[in-house]
Amino acid sequence: MIPHPAWPVDPGVIIPFLVAVALIELTPGPNMGWLALVSLSRGRLAGFAAVAGVTVGLAAWMLAAAFGLTQALLIWPWLYQLIRWAGVAFLLWLAWEAWRGDGDPAAGDGEEHRTLRDLFLRGMTGNLLNPKAAVFYVALLPTFMRPDHGSPLTQALTLGGLHLVVAAAIHSLIVLGGAGAGGLVLTRMQGPALRAVTAGGIAVVALWMAWETRG
């Protein structure tokens, strides 16, 4: 009988994997830009609500990749493009919403719960419509998996879980930095000026996503 390994993944790949995903998450991208804008304009709590949504969206792609569902993006390139442009359109809609003033940080306290829920859902939806998240799991995870070390599903779930922890930690740091800078910004900029900056920033994030996912 072949003994089962004590670790769900090869211990030798854990540190290289964590370094790799940390470098990827620290590379400027749509998530980083959107989270910075949310925390800058709406504060720390709103930023963490957005982080939670982003993490759930990433977890959905991770589970889909672990069970082989994301192979459909490789088999049908049109599906990749459909998700990609839906994600871009969603961000542009958020930019338009910000321009109109929906979710203004000056809204009453009674709106806070709805705002946090909406930011969670937007973060989740934005990542579900980001095919690059799926490609990340399809392309990166297999390079750290070892055929002689446990089941592929267990390895994929373990490494994917580690990635989620790293991503949530880095995104939380972005929120803390954005919220810290936001206090200064909000004392100098309110109303139409703040809406214009936020909407313009989200529109740039949308174009950024279109460029980054073009491959």
Coordinates of C-alpha atoms in Angstrom, one line a residue:
M1 CA 0.0 0.0 0.0
I2 CA 1.3 3.4 -0.9
P3 CA 1.2 5.8 2.1
H4 CA -0.7 9.0 1.7
P5 CA 1.4 12.1 2.0
A6 CA 1.1 14.0 5.2
W7 CA 0.7 17.3 3.4
P8 CA -2.2 18.0 0.9
V9 CA 0.4 19.6 -1.4
D10 CA 4.2 19.3 -1.8
P11 CA 5.7 21.4 1.0
G12 CA 8.5 22.5 -1.3
V13 CA 6.1 24.4 -3.6
I14 CA 4.3 26.4 -0.9
I15 CA 6.8 29.2 -0.5
P16 CA 7.4 29.6 -4.2
F17 CA 3.7 29.6 -4.8
L18 CA 3.0 32.3 -2.1
V19 CA 5.8 34.4 -3.6
A20 CA 4.4 34.0 -7.1
V21 CA 0.8 34.9 -6.1
A22 CA 1.9 37.8 -4.0
L23 CA 3.8 39.3 -6.9
I24 CA 0.8 38.8 -9.2
E25 CA -1.5 40.5 -6.7
L26 CA 0.9 43.4 -6.2
T27 CA 0.9 44.0 -9.9
P28 CA -1.5 46.9 -10.6
G29 CA -4.7 45.7 -12.0
P30 CA -8.5 46.3 -12.1
N31 CA -9.1 45.0 -8.6
M32 CA -6.4 47.1 -7.1
G33 CA -7.7 50.3 -8.9
W34 CA -11.4 49.7 -8.0
L35 CA -10.7 48.9 -4.4
A36 CA -8.5 51.9 -4.0
L37 CA -11.2 54.2 -5.4
V38 CA -14.0 52.7 -3.2
S39 CA -11.9 53.1 0.0
L40 CA -10.7 56.5 -1.0
S41 CA -14.2 57.9 -1.6
R42 CA -16.3 55.8 0.8
G43 CA -14.0 54.8 3.6
R44 CA -12.6 51.7 5.2
L45 CA -15.8 49.7 6.0
A46 CA -17.0 50.1 2.4
G47 CA -13.6 49.0 1.1
F48 CA -13.7 45.8 3.2
A49 CA -17.2 45.1 2.0
A50 CA -15.8 45.3 -1.6
V51 CA -12.8 43.1 -0.6
A52 CA -15.3 40.4 0.7
G53 CA -17.1 40.5 -2.7
V54 CA -13.9 40.3 -4.7
T55 CA -12.7 37.3 -2.6
V56 CA -16.0 35.5 -3.1
G57 CA -15.7 36.1 -6.9
L58 CA -12.2 34.7 -6.9
A59 CA -13.3 31.7 -4.8
A60 CA -16.0 30.9 -7.4
W61 CA -13.4 30.9 -10.2
M62 CA -11.0 28.8 -8.1
L63 CA -13.7 26.2 -7.5
A64 CA -14.7 26.2 -11.1
A65 CA -11.0 25.7 -12.1
A66 CA -10.5 22.9 -9.5
F67 CA -13.4 21.0 -11.0
G68 CA -12.3 21.6 -14.6
L69 CA -15.2 23.9 -15.5
T70 CA -12.9 26.8 -16.7
Q71 CA -11.6 24.6 -19.5
A72 CA -14.7 25.8 -21.4
L73 CA -12.9 29.2 -21.8
L74 CA -10.1 27.5 -23.6
I75 CA -12.4 25.4 -25.7
W76 CA -14.7 28.2 -26.7
P77 CA -12.7 31.5 -27.0
W78 CA -15.9 33.4 -27.8
L79 CA -17.0 32.6 -24.2
Y80 CA -13.9 34.3 -22.9
Q81 CA -14.6 37.4 -25.0
L82 CA -18.2 37.4 -23.9
I83 CA -17.3 37.4 -20.2
R84 CA -14.5 39.9 -20.8
W85 CA -16.6 42.5 -22.5
A86 CA -19.5 42.0 -20.0
G87 CA -17.0 42.8 -17.3
V88 CA -15.8 46.0 -19.1
A89 CA -19.5 47.0 -19.6
F90 CA -20.2 46.4 -15.9
L91 CA -17.3 48.7 -14.8
L92 CA -18.5 51.4 -17.2
W93 CA -21.9 51.1 -15.7
L94 CA -20.4 51.6 -12.3
A95 CA -18.6 54.7 -13.6
W96 CA -21.9 56.1 -14.9
E97 CA -23.5 55.3 -11.5
A98 CA -20.8 57.1 -9.7
W99 CA -21.2 60.1 -12.0
R100 CA -24.9 60.3 -11.2
G101 CA -24.0 60.3 -7.5
D102 CA -25.5 56.9 -6.5
G103 CA -23.9 55.7 -3.2
D104 CA -22.6 59.2 -2.4
P105 CA -20.5 59.1 0.8
A106 CA -22.6 61.9 2.3
A107 CA -25.7 59.7 2.3
G108 CA -27.5 59.1 5.5
D109 CA -26.7 56.4 8.0
G110 CA -29.8 54.5 7.1
E111 CA -28.3 53.8 3.7
E112 CA -25.1 52.3 5.1
H113 CA -26.3 48.7 5.2
R114 CA -27.6 48.8 1.6
T115 CA -24.4 50.5 0.4
L116 CA -22.2 47.8 2.0
R117 CA -24.3 45.0 0.5
D118 CA -24.2 46.6 -2.9
L119 CA -20.4 47.0 -2.8
F120 CA -20.1 43.3 -1.8
L121 CA -22.3 42.3 -4.8
R122 CA -20.4 44.7 -7.2
G123 CA -17.0 43.3 -6.1
M124 CA -18.3 39.7 -6.5
T125 CA -19.9 40.4 -9.9
G126 CA -16.8 42.3 -11.2
N127 CA -14.7 39.3 -10.5
L128 CA -17.1 36.8 -11.9
L129 CA -17.0 38.9 -15.1
N130 CA -13.2 38.9 -15.1
P131 CA -12.0 35.9 -17.2
K132 CA -8.4 36.6 -16.3
A133 CA -9.1 35.2 -12.8
A134 CA -10.1 31.9 -14.5
V135 CA -7.0 32.0 -16.7
F136 CA -4.9 32.6 -13.6
Y137 CA -6.1 29.3 -12.0
V138 CA -5.9 27.4 -15.2
A139 CA -2.4 28.5 -16.1
L140 CA -0.7 28.9 -12.7
L141 CA -2.1 26.2 -10.4
P142 CA -1.0 23.2 -12.5
T143 CA 2.7 24.3 -12.5
F144 CA 2.7 23.9 -8.7
M145 CA 0.8 20.6 -8.5
R146 CA 2.7 17.3 -8.3
P147 CA 1.1 14.1 -9.8
D148 CA 2.7 11.9 -7.1
H149 CA 1.4 14.0 -4.1
G150 CA -2.2 13.5 -3.4
S151 CA -5.3 14.1 -5.6
P152 CA -5.3 16.9 -8.1
L153 CA -8.5 18.3 -6.6
T154 CA -7.1 18.4 -3.1
Q155 CA -4.0 20.2 -4.3
A156 CA -6.0 22.6 -6.4
L157 CA -8.3 23.5 -3.5
T158 CA -5.4 23.9 -1.1
L159 CA -3.3 26.1 -3.4
G160 CA -6.4 28.0 -4.4
G161 CA -7.2 28.6 -0.7
L162 CA -3.7 30.0 -0.1
H163 CA -4.1 32.3 -3.0
L164 CA -7.4 33.6 -1.6
V165 CA -5.7 34.4 1.7
V166 CA -2.9 36.3 0.0
A167 CA -5.3 38.2 -2.2
A168 CA -7.5 39.2 0.6
A169 CA -4.6 40.3 2.7
I170 CA -3.1 42.5 -0.1
H171 CA -6.5 43.9 -1.0
S172 CA -7.1 44.8 2.7
L173 CA -3.8 46.7 2.7
I174 CA -5.0 48.6 -0.4
V175 CA -8.2 49.5 1.4
L176 CA -6.4 50.7 4.5
G177 CA -4.1 52.9 2.4
G178 CA -7.0 54.2 0.3
A179 CA -9.1 55.0 3.4
G180 CA -6.2 56.8 5.0
A181 CA -5.7 59.0 2.0
G182 CA -9.5 59.4 1.6
G183 CA -9.8 61.4 4.8
L184 CA -7.6 64.1 3.3
V185 CA -9.3 64.0 -0.1
L186 CA -12.8 64.2 1.3
T187 CA -11.9 67.3 3.3
R188 CA -10.9 69.1 0.1
M189 CA -13.2 67.6 -2.5
Q190 CA -17.0 67.0 -2.3
G191 CA -20.0 66.9 -4.5
P192 CA -19.6 67.0 -8.3
A193 CA -15.8 67.1 -8.1
L194 CA -15.6 63.9 -6.1
R195 CA -18.2 62.2 -8.3
A196 CA -16.2 63.2 -11.4
V197 CA -12.9 61.9 -10.0
T198 CA -14.5 58.6 -8.9
A199 CA -16.4 58.1 -12.2
G200 CA -13.3 58.9 -14.2
G201 CA -11.2 56.5 -12.1
I202 CA -13.6 53.6 -12.6
A203 CA -13.8 54.3 -16.3
V204 CA -10.0 54.1 -16.4
V205 CA -10.2 50.8 -14.5
A206 CA -12.7 49.5 -17.2
L207 CA -10.2 50.4 -20.0
W208 CA -7.4 48.9 -17.9
M209 CA -9.4 45.6 -17.7
A210 CA -10.1 45.6 -21.4
W211 CA -6.4 46.0 -22.2
E212 CA -5.2 43.5 -19.5
T213 CA -7.6 40.7 -20.6
R214 CA -7.1 41.2 -24.4
G215 CA -5.0 38.0 -24.7

